mmCIF file of N, CA, C and O in Angstrom:
data_model
loop_
_atom_site.group_PDB
_atom_site.id
_atom_site.type_symbol
_atom_site.label_atom_id
_atom_site.label_comp_id
_atom_site.label_asym_id
_atom_site.label_seq_id
_atom_site.Cartn_x
_atom_site.Cartn_y
_atom_site.Cartn_z
ATOM 1 N N UNK A 22 -6.369 -33.037 38.489
ATOM 2 C CA UNK A 22 -6.360 -32.497 39.830
ATOM 3 C C UNK A 22 -6.877 -33.562 40.795
ATOM 4 O O UNK A 22 -7.760 -34.326 40.476
ATOM 5 N N UNK A 23 -6.326 -33.560 41.982
ATOM 6 C CA UNK A 23 -6.744 -34.497 43.023
ATOM 7 C C UNK A 23 -6.898 -33.737 44.325
ATOM 8 O O UNK A 23 -6.099 -32.855 44.640
ATOM 9 N N UNK A 24 -7.929 -34.093 45.094
ATOM 10 C CA UNK A 24 -8.150 -33.427 46.369
ATOM 11 C C UNK A 24 -9.075 -34.234 47.261
ATOM 12 O O UNK A 24 -9.838 -35.066 46.788
ATOM 13 N N UNK A 25 -8.996 -33.972 48.548
ATOM 14 C CA UNK A 25 -9.934 -34.505 49.539
ATOM 15 C C UNK A 25 -10.149 -33.381 50.540
ATOM 16 O O UNK A 25 -9.198 -32.693 50.923
ATOM 17 N N UNK A 26 -11.401 -33.165 50.943
ATOM 18 C CA UNK A 26 -11.672 -32.014 51.801
ATOM 19 C C UNK A 26 -12.927 -32.212 52.642
ATOM 20 O O UNK A 26 -13.717 -33.121 52.416
ATOM 21 N N UNK A 27 -13.081 -31.308 53.598
ATOM 22 C CA UNK A 27 -14.296 -31.171 54.387
ATOM 23 C C UNK A 27 -14.940 -29.847 53.995
ATOM 24 O O UNK A 27 -14.238 -28.866 53.756
ATOM 25 N N UNK A 28 -16.269 -29.807 53.953
ATOM 26 C CA UNK A 28 -16.970 -28.579 53.592
ATOM 27 C C UNK A 28 -18.392 -28.627 54.138
ATOM 28 O O UNK A 28 -18.799 -29.621 54.747
ATOM 29 N N UNK A 29 -19.149 -27.569 53.935
ATOM 30 C CA UNK A 29 -20.528 -27.450 54.437
ATOM 31 C C UNK A 29 -20.605 -27.795 55.920
ATOM 32 O O UNK A 29 -21.409 -28.627 56.340
ATOM 33 N N UNK A 30 -19.795 -27.114 56.698
ATOM 34 C CA UNK A 30 -19.776 -27.341 58.147
ATOM 35 C C UNK A 30 -21.074 -26.868 58.788
ATOM 36 O O UNK A 30 -21.573 -25.802 58.472
ATOM 37 N N UNK A 31 -21.604 -27.679 59.675
ATOM 38 C CA UNK A 31 -22.770 -27.336 60.490
ATOM 39 C C UNK A 31 -22.301 -27.456 61.936
ATOM 40 O O UNK A 31 -22.362 -28.533 62.534
ATOM 41 N N UNK A 32 -21.802 -26.347 62.479
ATOM 42 C CA UNK A 32 -21.209 -26.347 63.812
ATOM 43 C C UNK A 32 -22.241 -26.725 64.871
ATOM 44 O O UNK A 32 -21.954 -27.496 65.790
ATOM 45 N N UNK A 33 -23.443 -26.215 64.736
ATOM 46 C CA UNK A 33 -24.504 -26.479 65.711
ATOM 47 C C UNK A 33 -24.794 -27.970 65.869
ATOM 48 O O UNK A 33 -25.054 -28.454 66.968
ATOM 49 N N UNK A 34 -24.732 -28.716 64.764
ATOM 50 C CA UNK A 34 -25.019 -30.153 64.800
ATOM 51 C C UNK A 34 -23.766 -31.013 64.689
ATOM 52 O O UNK A 34 -23.865 -32.234 64.524
ATOM 53 N N UNK A 35 -22.587 -30.389 64.751
ATOM 54 C CA UNK A 35 -21.296 -31.077 64.668
ATOM 55 C C UNK A 35 -21.263 -32.027 63.464
ATOM 56 O O UNK A 35 -21.039 -33.220 63.582
ATOM 57 N N UNK A 36 -21.465 -31.426 62.305
ATOM 58 C CA UNK A 36 -21.597 -32.198 61.078
ATOM 59 C C UNK A 36 -20.843 -31.503 59.941
ATOM 60 O O UNK A 36 -20.775 -30.275 59.886
ATOM 61 N N UNK A 37 -20.269 -32.288 59.038
ATOM 62 C CA UNK A 37 -19.595 -31.746 57.857
ATOM 63 C C UNK A 37 -19.700 -32.757 56.728
ATOM 64 O O UNK A 37 -19.943 -33.945 56.960
ATOM 65 N N UNK A 38 -19.507 -32.272 55.525
ATOM 66 C CA UNK A 38 -19.491 -33.157 54.366
ATOM 67 C C UNK A 38 -18.048 -33.427 53.975
ATOM 68 O O UNK A 38 -17.173 -32.575 54.152
ATOM 69 N N UNK A 39 -17.816 -34.608 53.457
ATOM 70 C CA UNK A 39 -16.499 -34.984 52.945
ATOM 71 C C UNK A 39 -16.605 -35.113 51.436
ATOM 72 O O UNK A 39 -17.613 -35.600 50.913
ATOM 73 N N UNK A 40 -15.578 -34.642 50.756
ATOM 74 C CA UNK A 40 -15.549 -34.746 49.314
ATOM 75 C C UNK A 40 -14.157 -35.125 48.852
ATOM 76 O O UNK A 40 -13.172 -34.860 49.543
ATOM 77 N N UNK A 41 -14.087 -35.748 47.705
ATOM 78 C CA UNK A 41 -12.795 -36.115 47.147
ATOM 79 C C UNK A 41 -12.930 -36.211 45.639
ATOM 80 O O UNK A 41 -14.014 -36.427 45.099
ATOM 81 N N UNK A 42 -11.803 -36.013 44.985
ATOM 82 C CA UNK A 42 -11.764 -36.043 43.532
ATOM 83 C C UNK A 42 -10.354 -36.486 43.147
ATOM 84 O O UNK A 42 -9.379 -36.027 43.734
ATOM 85 N N UNK A 43 -10.278 -37.380 42.220
ATOM 86 C CA UNK A 43 -8.977 -37.900 41.810
ATOM 87 C C UNK A 43 -8.909 -37.919 40.288
ATOM 88 O O UNK A 43 -9.781 -38.490 39.636
ATOM 89 N N UNK A 44 -7.896 -37.295 39.752
ATOM 90 C CA UNK A 44 -7.751 -37.269 38.296
ATOM 91 C C UNK A 44 -7.458 -38.685 37.792
ATOM 92 O O UNK A 44 -6.862 -39.496 38.498
ATOM 93 N N UNK A 45 -7.878 -39.001 36.589
ATOM 94 C CA UNK A 45 -7.645 -40.343 36.050
ATOM 95 C C UNK A 45 -6.176 -40.767 36.082
ATOM 96 O O UNK A 45 -5.871 -41.940 36.294
ATOM 97 N N UNK A 46 -5.272 -39.831 35.923
ATOM 98 C CA UNK A 46 -3.839 -40.166 35.921
ATOM 99 C C UNK A 46 -3.353 -40.675 37.272
ATOM 100 O O UNK A 46 -2.338 -41.357 37.355
ATOM 101 N N UNK A 47 -4.100 -40.350 38.344
ATOM 102 C CA UNK A 47 -3.680 -40.740 39.689
ATOM 103 C C UNK A 47 -4.507 -41.891 40.263
ATOM 104 O O UNK A 47 -4.297 -42.290 41.409
ATOM 105 N N UNK A 48 -5.439 -42.402 39.510
ATOM 106 C CA UNK A 48 -6.299 -43.477 39.999
ATOM 107 C C UNK A 48 -5.571 -44.814 39.980
ATOM 108 O O UNK A 48 -4.685 -45.047 39.160
ATOM 109 N N UNK A 49 -5.944 -45.689 40.912
ATOM 110 C CA UNK A 49 -5.394 -47.035 40.940
ATOM 111 C C UNK A 49 -4.145 -47.199 41.792
ATOM 112 O O UNK A 49 -3.539 -48.259 41.797
ATOM 113 N N UNK A 50 -3.768 -46.150 42.518
ATOM 114 C CA UNK A 50 -2.568 -46.210 43.360
ATOM 115 C C UNK A 50 -2.885 -46.169 44.855
ATOM 116 O O UNK A 50 -1.986 -46.082 45.675
ATOM 117 N N UNK A 51 -4.168 -46.178 45.211
ATOM 118 C CA UNK A 51 -4.546 -46.122 46.619
ATOM 119 C C UNK A 51 -4.533 -44.719 47.205
ATOM 120 O O UNK A 51 -4.672 -44.543 48.415
ATOM 121 N N UNK A 52 -4.367 -43.707 46.361
ATOM 122 C CA UNK A 52 -4.284 -42.336 46.855
ATOM 123 C C UNK A 52 -5.605 -41.841 47.430
ATOM 124 O O UNK A 52 -5.613 -41.143 48.453
ATOM 125 N N UNK A 53 -6.718 -42.189 46.808
ATOM 126 C CA UNK A 53 -8.021 -41.761 47.326
ATOM 127 C C UNK A 53 -8.277 -42.388 48.692
ATOM 128 O O UNK A 53 -8.777 -41.730 49.600
ATOM 129 N N UNK A 54 -7.916 -43.651 48.841
ATOM 130 C CA UNK A 54 -8.071 -44.342 50.121
ATOM 131 C C UNK A 54 -7.238 -43.643 51.192
ATOM 132 O O UNK A 54 -7.707 -43.365 52.293
ATOM 133 N N UNK A 55 -5.988 -43.350 50.869
ATOM 134 C CA UNK A 55 -5.084 -42.716 51.823
ATOM 135 C C UNK A 55 -5.562 -41.304 52.193
ATOM 136 O O UNK A 55 -5.583 -40.938 53.368
ATOM 137 N N UNK A 56 -5.953 -40.531 51.207
ATOM 138 C CA UNK A 56 -6.408 -39.163 51.463
ATOM 139 C C UNK A 56 -7.706 -39.144 52.260
ATOM 140 O O UNK A 56 -7.869 -38.353 53.193
ATOM 141 N N UNK A 57 -8.631 -40.019 51.906
ATOM 142 C CA UNK A 57 -9.913 -40.077 52.618
ATOM 143 C C UNK A 57 -9.703 -40.502 54.065
ATOM 144 O O UNK A 57 -10.311 -39.946 54.973
ATOM 145 N N UNK A 58 -8.832 -41.464 54.291
ATOM 146 C CA UNK A 58 -8.510 -41.892 55.656
ATOM 147 C C UNK A 58 -7.974 -40.722 56.469
ATOM 148 O O UNK A 58 -8.393 -40.510 57.616
ATOM 149 N N UNK A 59 -7.075 -39.937 55.890
ATOM 150 C CA UNK A 59 -6.487 -38.798 56.599
ATOM 151 C C UNK A 59 -7.532 -37.734 56.916
ATOM 152 O O UNK A 59 -7.558 -37.185 58.029
ATOM 153 N N UNK A 60 -8.416 -37.435 55.970
ATOM 154 C CA UNK A 60 -9.441 -36.413 56.192
ATOM 155 C C UNK A 60 -10.435 -36.876 57.258
ATOM 156 O O UNK A 60 -10.817 -36.101 58.139
ATOM 157 N N UNK A 61 -10.843 -38.126 57.214
ATOM 158 C CA UNK A 61 -11.770 -38.659 58.216
ATOM 159 C C UNK A 61 -11.125 -38.624 59.599
ATOM 160 O O UNK A 61 -11.750 -38.205 60.577
ATOM 161 N N UNK A 62 -9.877 -39.052 59.700
ATOM 162 C CA UNK A 62 -9.163 -39.035 60.972
ATOM 163 C C UNK A 62 -9.075 -37.612 61.523
ATOM 164 O O UNK A 62 -9.332 -37.376 62.703
ATOM 165 N N UNK A 63 -8.731 -36.660 60.676
ATOM 166 C CA UNK A 63 -8.635 -35.269 61.103
ATOM 167 C C UNK A 63 -10.001 -34.753 61.576
ATOM 168 O O UNK A 63 -10.099 -34.108 62.627
ATOM 169 N N UNK A 64 -11.046 -35.038 60.824
ATOM 170 C CA UNK A 64 -12.393 -34.554 61.165
ATOM 171 C C UNK A 64 -12.873 -35.105 62.505
ATOM 172 O O UNK A 64 -13.394 -34.370 63.346
ATOM 173 N N UNK A 65 -12.675 -36.397 62.706
ATOM 174 C CA UNK A 65 -13.201 -37.043 63.912
ATOM 175 C C UNK A 65 -12.303 -36.818 65.118
ATOM 176 O O UNK A 65 -12.792 -36.470 66.201
ATOM 177 N N UNK A 66 -11.010 -37.004 64.957
ATOM 178 C CA UNK A 66 -10.108 -36.955 66.111
ATOM 179 C C UNK A 66 -9.578 -35.570 66.457
ATOM 180 O O UNK A 66 -9.337 -35.287 67.624
ATOM 181 N N UNK A 67 -9.393 -34.719 65.463
ATOM 182 C CA UNK A 67 -8.866 -33.383 65.741
ATOM 183 C C UNK A 67 -9.971 -32.345 65.855
ATOM 184 O O UNK A 67 -9.927 -31.483 66.714
ATOM 185 N N UNK A 68 -10.957 -32.415 64.957
ATOM 186 C CA UNK A 68 -12.023 -31.422 64.955
ATOM 187 C C UNK A 68 -13.222 -31.847 65.798
ATOM 188 O O UNK A 68 -14.112 -31.047 66.037
ATOM 189 N N UNK A 69 -13.240 -33.117 66.205
ATOM 190 C CA UNK A 69 -14.329 -33.653 67.028
ATOM 191 C C UNK A 69 -15.695 -33.555 66.345
ATOM 192 O O UNK A 69 -16.719 -33.349 66.995
ATOM 193 N N UNK A 70 -15.726 -33.722 65.037
ATOM 194 C CA UNK A 70 -16.989 -33.715 64.292
ATOM 195 C C UNK A 70 -17.712 -35.025 64.569
ATOM 196 O O UNK A 70 -17.121 -36.093 64.529
ATOM 197 N N UNK A 71 -18.991 -34.931 64.856
ATOM 198 C CA UNK A 71 -19.791 -36.106 65.210
ATOM 199 C C UNK A 71 -20.287 -36.889 63.999
ATOM 200 O O UNK A 71 -20.389 -38.103 64.049
ATOM 201 N N UNK A 72 -20.636 -36.188 62.918
ATOM 202 C CA UNK A 72 -21.211 -36.854 61.750
ATOM 203 C C UNK A 72 -20.568 -36.337 60.469
ATOM 204 O O UNK A 72 -20.506 -35.131 60.252
ATOM 205 N N UNK A 73 -20.112 -37.256 59.642
ATOM 206 C CA UNK A 73 -19.617 -36.929 58.307
ATOM 207 C C UNK A 73 -20.617 -37.436 57.282
ATOM 208 O O UNK A 73 -21.197 -38.513 57.445
ATOM 209 N N UNK A 74 -20.804 -36.665 56.239
ATOM 210 C CA UNK A 74 -21.771 -36.998 55.197
ATOM 211 C C UNK A 74 -21.056 -37.005 53.849
ATOM 212 O O UNK A 74 -20.214 -36.148 53.580
ATOM 213 N N UNK A 75 -21.382 -37.984 53.012
ATOM 214 C CA UNK A 75 -20.827 -38.073 51.657
ATOM 215 C C UNK A 75 -21.968 -38.244 50.662
ATOM 216 O O UNK A 75 -22.799 -39.135 50.824
ATOM 217 N N UNK A 76 -22.005 -37.391 49.657
ATOM 218 C CA UNK A 76 -22.980 -37.483 48.578
ATOM 219 C C UNK A 76 -22.284 -38.145 47.396
ATOM 220 O O UNK A 76 -21.337 -37.592 46.853
ATOM 221 N N UNK A 77 -22.749 -39.321 47.001
ATOM 222 C CA UNK A 77 -22.136 -40.075 45.915
ATOM 223 C C UNK A 77 -23.128 -40.175 44.761
ATOM 224 O O UNK A 77 -24.259 -40.635 44.950
ATOM 225 N N UNK A 78 -22.691 -39.756 43.580
ATOM 226 C CA UNK A 78 -23.577 -39.844 42.427
ATOM 227 C C UNK A 78 -23.925 -41.302 42.163
ATOM 228 O O UNK A 78 -23.052 -42.172 42.163
ATOM 229 N N UNK A 79 -25.213 -41.556 42.007
ATOM 230 C CA UNK A 79 -25.682 -42.922 41.776
ATOM 231 C C UNK A 79 -24.956 -43.516 40.576
ATOM 232 O O UNK A 79 -24.792 -42.875 39.551
ATOM 233 N N UNK A 80 -24.471 -44.744 40.752
ATOM 234 C CA UNK A 80 -23.755 -45.428 39.696
ATOM 235 C C UNK A 80 -22.241 -45.332 39.827
ATOM 236 O O UNK A 80 -21.517 -46.032 39.133
ATOM 237 N N UNK A 81 -21.763 -44.481 40.736
ATOM 238 C CA UNK A 81 -20.317 -44.346 40.939
ATOM 239 C C UNK A 81 -19.876 -45.415 41.943
ATOM 240 O O UNK A 81 -19.654 -45.150 43.120
ATOM 241 N N UNK A 82 -19.765 -46.631 41.461
ATOM 242 C CA UNK A 82 -19.469 -47.789 42.321
ATOM 243 C C UNK A 82 -18.106 -47.675 42.997
ATOM 244 O O UNK A 82 -17.948 -48.080 44.146
ATOM 245 N N UNK A 83 -17.124 -47.130 42.304
ATOM 246 C CA UNK A 83 -15.794 -46.988 42.893
ATOM 247 C C UNK A 83 -15.848 -46.083 44.118
ATOM 248 O O UNK A 83 -15.282 -46.396 45.168
ATOM 249 N N UNK A 84 -16.549 -44.981 44.003
ATOM 250 C CA UNK A 84 -16.671 -44.049 45.114
ATOM 251 C C UNK A 84 -17.492 -44.653 46.255
ATOM 252 O O UNK A 84 -17.173 -44.461 47.430
ATOM 253 N N UNK A 85 -18.527 -45.394 45.909
ATOM 254 C CA UNK A 85 -19.330 -46.048 46.945
ATOM 255 C C UNK A 85 -18.504 -47.084 47.706
ATOM 256 O O UNK A 85 -18.584 -47.159 48.930
ATOM 257 N N UNK A 86 -17.692 -47.864 46.993
ATOM 258 C CA UNK A 86 -16.827 -48.843 47.674
ATOM 259 C C UNK A 86 -15.832 -48.149 48.598
ATOM 260 O O UNK A 86 -15.595 -48.599 49.719
ATOM 261 N N UNK A 87 -15.274 -47.042 48.136
ATOM 262 C CA UNK A 87 -14.301 -46.310 48.944
ATOM 263 C C UNK A 87 -14.937 -45.829 50.249
ATOM 264 O O UNK A 87 -14.386 -46.039 51.332
ATOM 265 N N UNK A 88 -16.092 -45.243 50.165
ATOM 266 C CA UNK A 88 -16.731 -44.679 51.354
ATOM 267 C C UNK A 88 -17.235 -45.803 52.273
ATOM 268 O O UNK A 88 -17.197 -45.688 53.491
ATOM 269 N N UNK A 89 -17.672 -46.909 51.696
ATOM 270 C CA UNK A 89 -18.116 -48.048 52.504
ATOM 271 C C UNK A 89 -16.952 -48.693 53.248
ATOM 272 O O UNK A 89 -17.129 -49.210 54.350
ATOM 273 N N UNK A 90 -15.744 -48.658 52.681
ATOM 274 C CA UNK A 90 -14.563 -49.181 53.379
ATOM 275 C C UNK A 90 -14.292 -48.412 54.666
ATOM 276 O O UNK A 90 -13.639 -48.922 55.571
ATOM 277 N N UNK A 91 -14.791 -47.193 54.733
ATOM 278 C CA UNK A 91 -14.622 -46.356 55.922
ATOM 279 C C UNK A 91 -15.841 -46.425 56.836
ATOM 280 O O UNK A 91 -16.028 -45.567 57.693
ATOM 281 N N UNK A 92 -16.673 -47.428 56.631
ATOM 282 C CA UNK A 92 -17.844 -47.705 57.469
ATOM 283 C C UNK A 92 -18.958 -46.666 57.369
ATOM 284 O O UNK A 92 -19.770 -46.548 58.288
ATOM 285 N N UNK A 93 -19.012 -45.928 56.271
ATOM 286 C CA UNK A 93 -20.155 -45.045 56.042
ATOM 287 C C UNK A 93 -21.362 -45.920 55.726
ATOM 288 O O UNK A 93 -21.226 -46.968 55.082
ATOM 289 N N UNK A 94 -22.519 -45.495 56.160
ATOM 290 C CA UNK A 94 -23.768 -46.224 55.922
ATOM 291 C C UNK A 94 -24.663 -45.439 54.978
ATOM 292 O O UNK A 94 -24.742 -44.207 55.058
ATOM 293 N N UNK A 95 -25.361 -46.152 54.104
ATOM 294 C CA UNK A 95 -26.292 -45.513 53.185
ATOM 295 C C UNK A 95 -27.481 -44.984 53.965
ATOM 296 O O UNK A 95 -28.088 -45.705 54.760
ATOM 297 N N UNK A 96 -27.797 -43.723 53.750
ATOM 298 C CA UNK A 96 -28.890 -43.088 54.475
ATOM 299 C C UNK A 96 -30.112 -42.889 53.586
ATOM 300 O O UNK A 96 -31.199 -43.325 53.901
ATOM 301 N N UNK A 97 -29.936 -42.222 52.466
ATOM 302 C CA UNK A 97 -31.081 -41.912 51.614
ATOM 303 C C UNK A 97 -30.612 -41.595 50.200
ATOM 304 O O UNK A 97 -29.424 -41.541 49.924
ATOM 305 N N UNK A 98 -31.590 -41.362 49.339
ATOM 306 C CA UNK A 98 -31.327 -40.995 47.950
ATOM 307 C C UNK A 98 -31.944 -39.621 47.704
ATOM 308 O O UNK A 98 -33.048 -39.346 48.165
ATOM 309 N N UNK A 99 -31.230 -38.756 47.012
ATOM 310 C CA UNK A 99 -31.737 -37.429 46.662
ATOM 311 C C UNK A 99 -31.703 -37.267 45.152
ATOM 312 O O UNK A 99 -30.766 -37.711 44.496
ATOM 313 N N UNK A 100 -32.697 -36.599 44.620
ATOM 314 C CA UNK A 100 -32.746 -36.314 43.197
ATOM 315 C C UNK A 100 -32.821 -34.809 42.998
ATOM 316 O O UNK A 100 -33.527 -34.119 43.728
ATOM 317 N N UNK A 101 -32.051 -34.322 42.023
ATOM 318 C CA UNK A 101 -32.041 -32.899 41.709
ATOM 319 C C UNK A 101 -32.269 -32.704 40.225
ATOM 320 O O UNK A 101 -31.779 -33.474 39.407
ATOM 321 N N UNK A 102 -32.977 -31.638 39.890
ATOM 322 C CA UNK A 102 -33.216 -31.307 38.495
ATOM 323 C C UNK A 102 -34.281 -32.179 37.870
ATOM 324 O O UNK A 102 -34.940 -32.975 38.541
ATOM 325 N N UNK A 103 -34.455 -32.005 36.571
ATOM 326 C CA UNK A 103 -35.417 -32.818 35.852
ATOM 327 C C UNK A 103 -34.924 -33.029 34.422
ATOM 328 O O UNK A 103 -34.000 -32.379 33.967
ATOM 329 N N UNK A 104 -35.524 -33.969 33.750
ATOM 330 C CA UNK A 104 -35.136 -34.262 32.384
ATOM 331 C C UNK A 104 -33.680 -34.676 32.280
ATOM 332 O O UNK A 104 -33.188 -35.451 33.093
ATOM 333 N N UNK A 105 -32.980 -34.152 31.302
ATOM 334 C CA UNK A 105 -31.587 -34.518 31.078
ATOM 335 C C UNK A 105 -30.658 -34.005 32.168
ATOM 336 O O UNK A 105 -29.569 -34.532 32.367
ATOM 337 N N UNK A 106 -31.069 -32.961 32.884
ATOM 338 C CA UNK A 106 -30.205 -32.393 33.929
ATOM 339 C C UNK A 106 -30.450 -33.047 35.295
ATOM 340 O O UNK A 106 -29.903 -32.610 36.293
ATOM 341 N N UNK A 107 -31.254 -34.083 35.334
ATOM 342 C CA UNK A 107 -31.576 -34.768 36.588
ATOM 343 C C UNK A 107 -30.369 -35.554 37.085
ATOM 344 O O UNK A 107 -29.731 -36.278 36.343
ATOM 345 N N UNK A 108 -30.039 -35.395 38.358
ATOM 346 C CA UNK A 108 -28.957 -36.133 39.001
ATOM 347 C C UNK A 108 -29.496 -36.844 40.228
ATOM 348 O O UNK A 108 -30.327 -36.303 40.955
ATOM 349 N N UNK A 109 -29.014 -38.049 40.465
ATOM 350 C CA UNK A 109 -29.428 -38.827 41.626
ATOM 351 C C UNK A 109 -28.182 -39.127 42.452
ATOM 352 O O UNK A 109 -27.167 -39.566 41.924
ATOM 353 N N UNK A 110 -28.281 -38.871 43.749
ATOM 354 C CA UNK A 110 -27.170 -39.101 44.664
ATOM 355 C C UNK A 110 -27.582 -40.062 45.765
ATOM 356 O O UNK A 110 -28.710 -40.003 46.253
ATOM 357 N N UNK A 111 -26.668 -40.933 46.157
ATOM 358 C CA UNK A 111 -26.838 -41.730 47.374
ATOM 359 C C UNK A 111 -26.091 -40.992 48.465
ATOM 360 O O UNK A 111 -24.942 -40.584 48.276
ATOM 361 N N UNK A 112 -26.743 -40.819 49.607
ATOM 362 C CA UNK A 112 -26.152 -40.072 50.706
ATOM 363 C C UNK A 112 -25.731 -41.051 51.788
ATOM 364 O O UNK A 112 -26.537 -41.826 52.281
ATOM 365 N N UNK A 113 -24.456 -40.998 52.126
ATOM 366 C CA UNK A 113 -23.875 -41.865 53.147
ATOM 367 C C UNK A 113 -23.488 -41.025 54.358
ATOM 368 O O UNK A 113 -23.213 -39.833 54.227
ATOM 369 N N UNK A 114 -23.482 -41.652 55.540
ATOM 370 C CA UNK A 114 -23.058 -40.935 56.733
ATOM 371 C C UNK A 114 -22.187 -41.833 57.592
ATOM 372 O O UNK A 114 -22.229 -43.063 57.533
ATOM 373 N N UNK A 115 -21.367 -41.185 58.395
ATOM 374 C CA UNK A 115 -20.515 -41.851 59.366
ATOM 375 C C UNK A 115 -20.635 -41.091 60.673
ATOM 376 O O UNK A 115 -20.426 -39.885 60.715
ATOM 377 N N UNK A 116 -21.025 -41.798 61.732
ATOM 378 C CA UNK A 116 -21.134 -41.178 63.059
ATOM 379 C C UNK A 116 -19.942 -41.582 63.890
ATOM 380 O O UNK A 116 -19.523 -42.733 63.862
ATOM 381 N N UNK A 117 -19.435 -40.636 64.641
ATOM 382 C CA UNK A 117 -18.280 -40.871 65.517
ATOM 383 C C UNK A 117 -18.663 -41.774 66.662
ATOM 384 O O UNK A 117 -19.703 -41.843 67.174
#
């Protein structure tokens, strides 16, 4: 399955999160780049969203490169859970 979307809208602060997922069979063709570009363009130019946020699991270098190509900046690191269920995310943002 492959998708790119906006979610967790915060209308009061004109903010939304961007997410994307690409199945291994579709990787390497530039589809994530194309889909992410379209979603960002729609969010900023059509919906007039001021801030987009992307949560990238630490160590996912491919996803970090993709979001950095769109001029997202690293904001902070968040950790969830503990022990084996602990996850660490790098949080990126893009301001209009």
